Amino acid sequence: MSVTSAATGEPLVELSGVNKWFGELHVLQDVDLTIARGEVVVVIGPSGSGKSTLCRTINRLESIDQGRITIDGTPLPEEGKALAALRSDVGMVFQSFNLFAHKTILENVTLGPVKVRGKSKAEAEARARELLDRVGVGHQADKVPAQLSGGQQQRVAIARALAMDPKVMLFDEPTSALDPEMINEVLEVMTSLARDGMTMVVVTHEMGFARRAANRVVFMDAGRVVESSDPETFFTAPSSDRAKDFLSKILNH
Amino acid sequence: MQFISDNSDLLWSAFLTTLSLAVLSGLVALVLGTVLAAMRVSPMLPLRGLATFFVETFRNTPLTVVFFFLVFGIVQLDLQFPSRFTAAVAALGLYTSAFVCEAVRSGINAVPPGQAEAARALGLGFGQTLTTVVLPQAFRTVVPPLGNVWIALAKNTSIAAGFATTELTAALQRLTNVNGNQILLVFAVIIAAYLVITLPSAWAIRVIERKVAIVR
Ligand SMILES: Nc1ncnc2c1ncn2[C@@H]1O[C@H](COP(=O)(O)OP(=O)(O)OP(=O)(O)O)[C@@H](O)[C@H]1O
Ligand SMILES: [Mg+2]
């Protein structure tokens, strides 16, 4: 059963006819995908199928060769000020955390609000402490990233993204670099975000999270969206052979 | 020792000239070299091209030729520096900036790409990403190579002796000419004066390096 509040149906992120090549490699092929406000979409698929690339095109860390991506009705701008402004509304959480190594935990979370949103330092710090408490690392605020465990670092990374009050959050395999005992603490934070109505695109192989928090599972293979259905249907009765094959492989270990 | 006190004015002013040549052109090189490094990693092709051209030009031209050009060459273009000293600062600064650029650029490349990506994903622009996230981390790895650049620069100031700037090497020439019998002492004094400039910096570099090291 899904804990997520039902999405409103109004589209927030729209990809239509998206194609991308890395040289000869056609890494995204005619991708159409609409994510509604408040919706939680889990993207799964075999390694190299283009999940990370898809995720990264949504805030244009990767550019696309054909097609159109809009966020909240605005097409993604070219490089420059407008793109930076748009990115500030799209939170991103990376597999390898990517916390700023030379800054404290608190500074990691206040950097964006101060430099991009123009908030005062005091205001940004108050909010940062609130968010750090929320993800359970409030007492670590004055440490530097290397002093924290992977699970703690990833929760800080989530707080850093939340500090920008994003419209949508992108997660690219947020738990793949973590020791098993730390996976749950991160998934719990993500589940609570989903419950609060955050729009989320999550690349993950955590089936428990998908069942618990996702409205929809998107299955990718070889650069294409092969299947898009609610988690229950996807896990119990996948329609494509490739999804069946993939599921039998990951569920059998 | 009589000889040293007889020439203390010349020695002292030569020492100060060498020191100020090194410090001033070092500052020029640090600022210009950092700007060049930023240009070389910028997404704009014309900036990259311009910086690459500049760096390769100065890196591959003998320093004496750069001096010649800035002292005599530019007269053809109806240009001139206000003094030989400023010409020397310019020559040393421009030449050294090419090496600073390459050191800083290697430091930038040593910063994991995820750092800049995370900054861009927050909505920081290219300049903000560079100044708040990438460069502060790059400089930490660049302290030792910049230290070498600094020592090379301190020694390169001696080229200015050939262009009418009375720094330590010019003083050396002058003193050995008139004190043939004291030649070893003159050398010892001049070398010691260079060491006074370079040795404390080697030490300072080690201290800075330890202070700014980041744990990953
Ligand atoms: N910058 C790049 N240049 C060239 N090829 C790339 C680049 N980034 C990714 N690729 C290739 O594109 C394909 C899709 O990569 P992507 O990272 O999107 O896959 P993925 O589904 O996220 O895989 P994984 O589960 O291993 O993370 C892969 O074959 C990869 O090697
Ligand atoms: Mg991936």
XYZ file of C-alpha atoms and ligand atoms in Angstrom:
501
model
C 0.000 0.000 0.000
C 1.296 3.444 -0.833
C 1.667 6.053 1.886
C 1.958 8.892 -0.553
C -0.710 11.515 -0.687
C -2.395 11.244 -4.063
C -0.803 13.421 -6.703
C -2.908 16.291 -7.932
C -2.631 15.293 -11.560
C -1.359 18.696 -12.598
C 1.923 18.155 -14.509
C 5.078 19.553 -12.913
C 7.832 17.946 -14.967
C 7.204 17.033 -18.591
C 9.586 15.304 -20.955
C 8.425 14.836 -24.510
C 10.250 13.211 -27.393
C 13.568 13.394 -25.548
C 16.563 11.951 -27.382
C 20.175 12.058 -26.384
C 23.339 10.577 -27.754
C 26.768 10.109 -26.204
C 28.685 9.916 -29.466
C 27.360 6.764 -31.135
C 25.436 5.652 -28.061
C 21.726 6.523 -28.225
C 21.355 6.827 -24.474
C 17.820 8.260 -24.318
C 15.357 7.182 -27.009
C 12.050 8.995 -27.527
C 11.417 9.400 -23.835
C 7.990 10.759 -22.884
C 7.366 11.154 -19.193
C 5.081 13.386 -17.192
C 5.443 13.774 -13.448
C 2.533 15.302 -11.598
C 2.831 17.662 -8.690
C 3.195 15.619 -5.516
C 3.922 12.437 -7.424
C 6.728 10.059 -6.449
C 8.199 8.225 -9.421
C 10.718 5.450 -8.975
C 12.932 4.741 -11.969
C 14.477 1.309 -12.207
C 16.274 -0.660 -14.870
C 19.476 -2.478 -15.665
C 22.859 -0.814 -15.382
C 23.571 1.427 -18.357
C 19.908 1.773 -19.321
C 20.055 5.564 -18.974
C 18.462 6.154 -15.567
C 21.107 8.558 -14.304
C 21.202 10.348 -17.624
C 17.416 10.775 -17.551
C 17.579 12.131 -14.025
C 20.365 14.559 -14.929
C 18.583 15.937 -17.992
C 15.768 17.181 -15.744
C 18.017 19.874 -14.242
C 20.134 19.997 -17.383
C 23.322 18.694 -15.841
C 23.117 16.809 -19.145
C 21.786 18.603 -22.215
C 19.494 16.830 -24.651
C 19.751 16.609 -28.439
C 16.072 16.437 -29.292
C 12.758 16.950 -27.552
C 11.496 19.182 -24.846
C 11.601 19.310 -21.065
C 9.472 21.705 -19.054
C 9.340 22.289 -15.336
C 6.236 23.915 -13.969
C 5.408 25.046 -17.489
C 8.819 26.618 -18.181
C 11.025 24.980 -20.819
C 14.568 24.345 -19.600
C 16.678 27.377 -20.532
C 20.112 27.261 -22.152
C 23.186 27.727 -19.930
C 23.202 30.993 -18.011
C 21.311 32.871 -15.316
C 17.901 31.503 -16.236
C 19.165 27.939 -16.038
C 20.776 28.567 -12.659
C 17.480 29.998 -11.399
C 15.608 26.967 -12.622
C 18.105 24.567 -11.066
C 17.612 26.254 -7.721
C 14.028 24.954 -7.819
C 15.111 21.397 -8.547
C 16.802 19.588 -5.676
C 19.309 16.884 -6.472
C 20.741 14.136 -4.300
C 23.703 12.217 -5.679
C 24.862 8.664 -5.148
C 28.183 9.930 -3.765
C 26.605 12.694 -1.578
C 28.924 15.397 -2.967
C 28.872 17.489 0.181
C 31.254 20.447 -0.070
C 34.394 19.003 1.502
C 35.832 22.328 2.707
C 32.686 23.521 4.465
C 30.985 22.505 7.695
C 27.681 20.648 7.659
C 25.861 23.870 8.536
C 27.645 25.820 5.788
C 26.791 23.091 3.305
C 23.121 23.694 3.986
C 23.243 27.508 4.107
C 25.385 28.043 0.993
C 22.549 27.815 -1.519
C 20.010 29.943 0.381
C 22.636 32.678 1.011
C 24.357 32.708 -2.396
C 21.389 31.921 -4.621
C 18.291 33.048 -2.732
C 19.983 36.035 -1.099
C 18.787 35.084 2.378
C 20.550 36.550 5.402
C 23.051 34.310 7.133
C 20.991 34.237 10.339
C 17.810 33.293 8.564
C 19.558 30.626 6.505
C 21.202 29.161 9.608
C 17.963 28.972 11.544
C 16.296 27.119 8.702
C 19.359 24.909 8.165
C 19.342 23.821 11.816
C 15.638 23.014 11.537
C 16.276 20.858 8.472
C 19.327 19.163 9.996
C 17.217 18.291 13.039
C 14.526 16.972 10.776
C 16.942 14.555 9.068
C 18.465 13.666 12.440
C 21.943 15.203 12.194
C 21.346 18.493 14.010
C 24.087 17.782 16.561
C 26.690 17.373 13.784
C 26.257 20.893 12.399
C 29.790 22.089 13.100
C 31.642 19.045 11.794
C 33.019 18.661 8.284
C 31.575 16.056 5.922
C 34.471 13.594 6.258
C 33.698 13.235 9.974
C 30.219 11.846 9.253
C 29.137 8.371 8.227
C 27.817 7.842 4.708
C 24.245 7.669 5.910
C 24.621 10.919 7.839
C 26.262 12.612 4.857
C 23.427 11.582 2.580
C 20.867 12.945 5.031
C 22.777 16.240 5.101
C 22.698 16.224 1.304
C 18.926 15.878 1.458
C 18.728 18.773 3.934
C 20.950 20.844 1.639
C 18.563 20.269 -1.249
C 15.495 20.954 0.897
C 16.922 24.266 2.065
C 16.210 25.657 -1.394
C 12.493 24.801 -1.064
C 12.599 22.889 -4.331
C 9.533 22.130 -6.412
C 10.854 18.695 -7.215
C 13.659 16.495 -5.905
C 15.805 14.177 -7.989
C 17.546 11.237 -6.317
C 20.121 9.255 -8.284
C 20.702 5.978 -6.433
C 20.881 7.748 -3.055
C 21.561 4.549 -1.110
C 23.832 2.611 -3.482
C 27.048 3.892 -1.925
C 25.928 3.125 1.625
C 26.709 0.259 3.951
C 23.562 -1.873 4.411
C 22.957 -0.740 7.977
C 22.713 2.897 6.850
C 20.314 2.436 3.975
C 17.205 2.537 6.089
C 17.952 5.803 7.854
C 18.130 7.498 4.447
C 15.079 5.725 3.053
C 13.089 6.778 6.114
C 13.864 10.429 5.476
C 12.853 9.985 1.838
C 9.645 8.214 2.791
C 8.692 11.034 5.125
C 9.352 13.544 2.341
C 7.100 11.566 0.047
C 4.422 11.492 2.723
C 4.626 15.274 3.026
C 3.791 15.616 -0.638
C 7.195 16.347 -2.171
C 7.397 15.650 -5.892
C 10.193 13.120 -6.315
C 12.027 11.259 -9.051
C 14.011 8.449 -7.465
C 16.415 6.157 -9.278
C 16.750 3.198 -6.945
C 16.710 -0.536 -6.711
C 15.183 -0.459 -3.239
C 11.977 -2.349 -3.905
C 10.720 -1.794 -0.368
C 10.889 1.949 -0.839
C 9.191 1.713 -4.231
C 6.315 -0.264 -2.775
C 6.022 1.949 0.258
C 6.401 5.408 -1.188
C 6.054 5.427 -4.968
C 2.963 6.321 -6.934
C 4.519 4.933 -10.064
C 7.405 2.800 -11.208
C 9.087 3.592 -14.498
C 11.133 0.778 -15.973
C 13.907 1.712 -18.392
C 15.894 -0.482 -20.692
C 18.429 0.507 -23.346
C 17.455 4.175 -23.214
C 13.715 3.629 -23.491
C 10.901 3.852 -20.990
C 9.568 0.338 -21.380
C 6.951 0.307 -18.674
C 5.230 2.784 -16.425
C 2.755 1.523 -13.885
C 1.805 1.591 -10.214
C 4.207 -0.346 -7.957
C 1.811 -3.160 -7.144
C 1.151 -3.912 -10.804
C 4.772 -3.542 -11.736
C 6.099 -5.934 -9.120
C 3.352 -8.524 -9.315
C 2.370 -8.422 -12.975
C 4.906 -6.640 -15.159
C 3.709 -6.513 -18.745
C 6.999 -6.538 -20.670
C 9.342 -9.516 -20.922
C 12.317 -7.319 -20.179
C 10.822 -6.112 -16.912
C 9.967 -9.715 -15.956
C 13.498 -10.774 -16.727
C 14.975 -7.853 -14.753
C 12.744 -8.463 -11.747
C 13.531 -12.169 -11.644
C 17.216 -11.250 -11.505
C 17.042 -8.680 -8.733
C 14.449 -10.461 -6.608
C 16.357 -13.731 -6.617
C 19.186 -12.682 -4.402
C 83.513 42.359 7.370
C 84.629 45.925 6.884
C 83.685 45.427 3.307
C 80.057 44.573 4.170
C 79.509 47.609 6.335
C 81.121 49.797 3.649
C 78.557 48.572 1.164
C 75.595 48.075 3.453
C 73.477 50.729 1.737
C 73.883 49.141 -1.675
C 73.309 45.637 -0.300
C 70.248 46.641 1.678
C 68.593 48.513 -1.163
C 69.437 45.697 -3.592
C 67.862 43.222 -1.195
C 64.719 45.346 -0.883
C 64.535 45.694 -4.660
C 64.751 41.924 -5.154
C 62.166 41.355 -2.443
C 59.723 43.898 -3.824
C 60.212 42.629 -7.389
C 59.386 39.128 -6.186
C 56.438 40.133 -4.009
C 54.841 42.553 -6.474
C 55.231 40.345 -9.518
C 54.160 37.389 -7.388
C 50.886 39.158 -6.589
C 50.369 40.083 -10.246
C 51.061 36.473 -11.224
C 48.757 35.042 -8.561
C 45.791 37.192 -9.557
C 46.359 36.984 -13.298
C 47.207 33.266 -13.161
C 43.996 32.513 -11.259
C 41.917 34.507 -13.736
C 43.622 32.654 -16.595
C 42.925 29.300 -14.937
C 39.265 30.268 -14.541
C 39.180 31.211 -18.233
C 40.762 27.903 -19.197
C 38.014 25.896 -17.484
C 35.142 28.187 -18.521
C 32.438 26.876 -20.825
C 33.075 29.762 -23.263
C 35.347 28.739 -26.116
C 36.735 32.227 -26.924
C 37.846 32.708 -23.301
C 39.448 29.284 -23.234
C 41.241 29.965 -26.512
C 42.516 33.349 -25.414
C 43.849 32.043 -22.107
C 45.492 29.039 -23.743
C 47.200 31.279 -26.283
C 48.439 33.618 -23.548
C 49.726 30.830 -21.339
C 51.482 28.929 -24.093
C 53.100 32.131 -25.336
C 54.583 33.099 -21.979
C 55.388 29.587 -20.874
C 57.454 28.934 -23.982
C 59.245 32.260 -24.303
C 62.557 32.724 -22.446
C 62.140 35.230 -19.639
C 64.974 37.359 -21.010
C 63.047 37.718 -24.265
C 59.953 38.848 -22.346
C 62.111 41.477 -20.612
C 63.587 42.592 -23.933
C 60.158 42.962 -25.404
C 58.681 44.918 -22.509
C 61.716 47.181 -22.158
C 62.693 47.765 -25.803
C 60.128 46.038 -28.057
C 57.100 48.036 -27.038
C 58.843 51.312 -27.755
C 58.124 50.501 -31.416
C 54.433 50.565 -30.508
C 54.916 53.954 -28.850
C 54.476 52.378 -25.453
C 56.734 52.471 -22.460
C 56.647 51.550 -18.798
C 57.068 54.425 -16.340
C 60.259 52.848 -14.987
C 62.574 49.894 -15.506
C 61.316 48.552 -12.203
C 57.681 48.476 -13.341
C 58.747 46.909 -16.622
C 60.538 44.224 -14.616
C 57.453 43.633 -12.435
C 55.334 43.325 -15.569
C 57.753 40.926 -17.277
C 58.102 38.722 -14.196
C 54.370 38.890 -13.434
C 53.219 37.999 -16.952
C 55.780 35.234 -17.323
C 55.042 33.715 -13.914
C 51.256 33.976 -14.345
C 51.482 31.277 -17.021
C 52.989 28.882 -14.471
C 50.531 29.923 -11.762
C 47.713 29.261 -14.232
C 48.921 25.747 -14.937
C 49.357 24.989 -11.228
C 45.891 26.332 -10.358
C 44.344 24.524 -13.302
C 45.790 21.206 -12.164
C 44.381 21.993 -8.714
C 40.956 22.667 -10.241
C 41.131 19.368 -12.104
C 41.970 17.574 -8.865
C 38.694 18.709 -7.262
C 36.183 15.872 -7.717
C 33.679 16.858 -10.443
C 30.789 16.060 -8.096
C 31.669 19.173 -6.061
C 30.992 21.536 -8.957
C 27.958 19.507 -9.999
C 26.441 19.805 -6.546
C 27.028 23.569 -6.623
C 25.464 23.952 -10.055
C 22.527 21.783 -9.001
C 21.874 24.247 -6.156
C 21.618 27.042 -8.704
C 25.047 28.621 -8.354
C 26.338 30.129 -11.599
C 29.691 29.324 -13.160
C 31.479 32.154 -11.366
C 29.927 31.403 -7.976
C 30.664 27.704 -8.328
C 34.269 28.491 -9.110
C 34.850 31.048 -6.364
C 32.920 29.422 -3.515
C 33.376 25.715 -4.132
C 36.069 24.837 -6.664
C 38.873 27.370 -6.146
C 38.954 27.184 -2.330
C 39.471 23.437 -2.658
C 41.841 23.761 -5.601
C 44.153 26.185 -3.763
C 44.633 23.658 -0.992
C 46.172 21.125 -3.327
C 48.063 23.816 -5.177
C 50.071 25.179 -2.248
C 53.195 23.027 -2.851
C 53.431 23.642 -6.628
C 52.752 27.361 -6.062
C 55.600 27.311 -3.553
C 57.902 26.051 -6.280
C 56.649 28.754 -8.631
C 57.391 31.344 -5.946
C 60.966 30.120 -5.443
C 61.565 30.092 -9.200
C 60.183 33.639 -9.351
C 62.448 34.842 -6.533
C 65.446 33.596 -8.493
C 64.137 34.853 -11.845
C 64.186 38.414 -10.498
C 67.925 38.282 -11.255
C 67.163 38.748 -14.965
C 66.225 42.330 -14.078
C 69.938 42.937 -13.410
C 70.473 42.986 -17.165
C 67.804 45.669 -17.564
C 69.054 48.445 -15.341
C 67.400 47.404 -12.102
C 69.835 47.308 -9.200
C 68.722 44.183 -7.408
C 70.912 41.572 -5.732
C 72.508 40.136 -8.843
C 73.338 43.606 -10.165
C 74.885 44.380 -6.779
C 76.870 41.174 -7.054
C 78.275 42.239 -10.403
C 79.086 45.678 -9.172
C 80.775 44.527 -5.972
C 82.843 41.800 -7.593
C 84.094 44.300 -10.167
C 85.563 46.574 -7.561
C 86.454 44.031 -4.863
C 88.211 41.279 -6.814
C 89.964 40.051 -3.668
C 86.695 39.646 -1.744
C 84.897 37.681 -4.410
C 83.966 34.674 -2.232
C 82.604 36.876 0.512
C 80.522 38.845 -1.966
C 79.040 35.612 -3.317
C 78.315 34.363 0.173
C 76.503 37.560 1.107
C 74.397 37.637 -2.052
C 73.470 33.947 -1.834
C 72.541 34.408 1.811
C 70.298 37.315 0.815
C 68.450 35.106 -1.706
C 68.119 32.398 0.921
C 66.572 34.915 3.314
C 63.813 35.328 0.748
C 63.310 31.712 -0.316
C 63.950 29.667 2.842
C 61.286 31.256 5.072
C 58.805 30.884 2.227
C 59.556 27.162 1.952
C 58.838 26.931 5.643
C 55.698 29.097 5.396
C 54.439 26.907 2.566
C 54.741 23.795 4.716
C 52.801 25.505 7.499
C 50.064 26.746 5.168
C 49.852 23.330 3.579
C 49.259 21.674 6.938
C 46.732 24.342 7.973
C 44.537 24.158 4.904
C 44.602 20.424 4.281
C 41.076 19.060 3.878
C 40.030 15.652 4.972
C 38.065 13.729 2.375
N 29.379 11.447 -19.949
C 29.225 10.307 -20.665
N 29.890 10.123 -21.831
C 29.735 8.991 -22.543
N 28.932 7.982 -22.188
C 28.250 8.093 -21.046
C 28.371 9.254 -20.214
N 27.566 9.101 -19.140
C 26.997 7.887 -19.287
N 27.388 7.282 -20.424
C 26.930 5.992 -20.923
O 25.530 6.071 -21.138
C 24.895 4.877 -20.743
C 23.806 5.179 -19.736
O 24.434 5.647 -18.550
P 23.627 5.972 -17.226
O 24.628 6.384 -16.234
O 22.512 6.899 -17.527
O 23.037 4.532 -16.871
P 22.335 4.076 -15.559
O 21.049 3.467 -15.984
O 22.263 5.171 -14.577
O 23.307 2.920 -15.052
P 23.749 2.519 -13.567
O 22.668 1.663 -13.010
O 25.009 1.750 -13.803
O 23.968 3.773 -12.805
C 25.973 3.953 -20.232
O 26.314 3.054 -21.257
C 27.118 4.883 -19.916
O 28.338 4.211 -20.120
Mg 23.258 5.533 -12.714
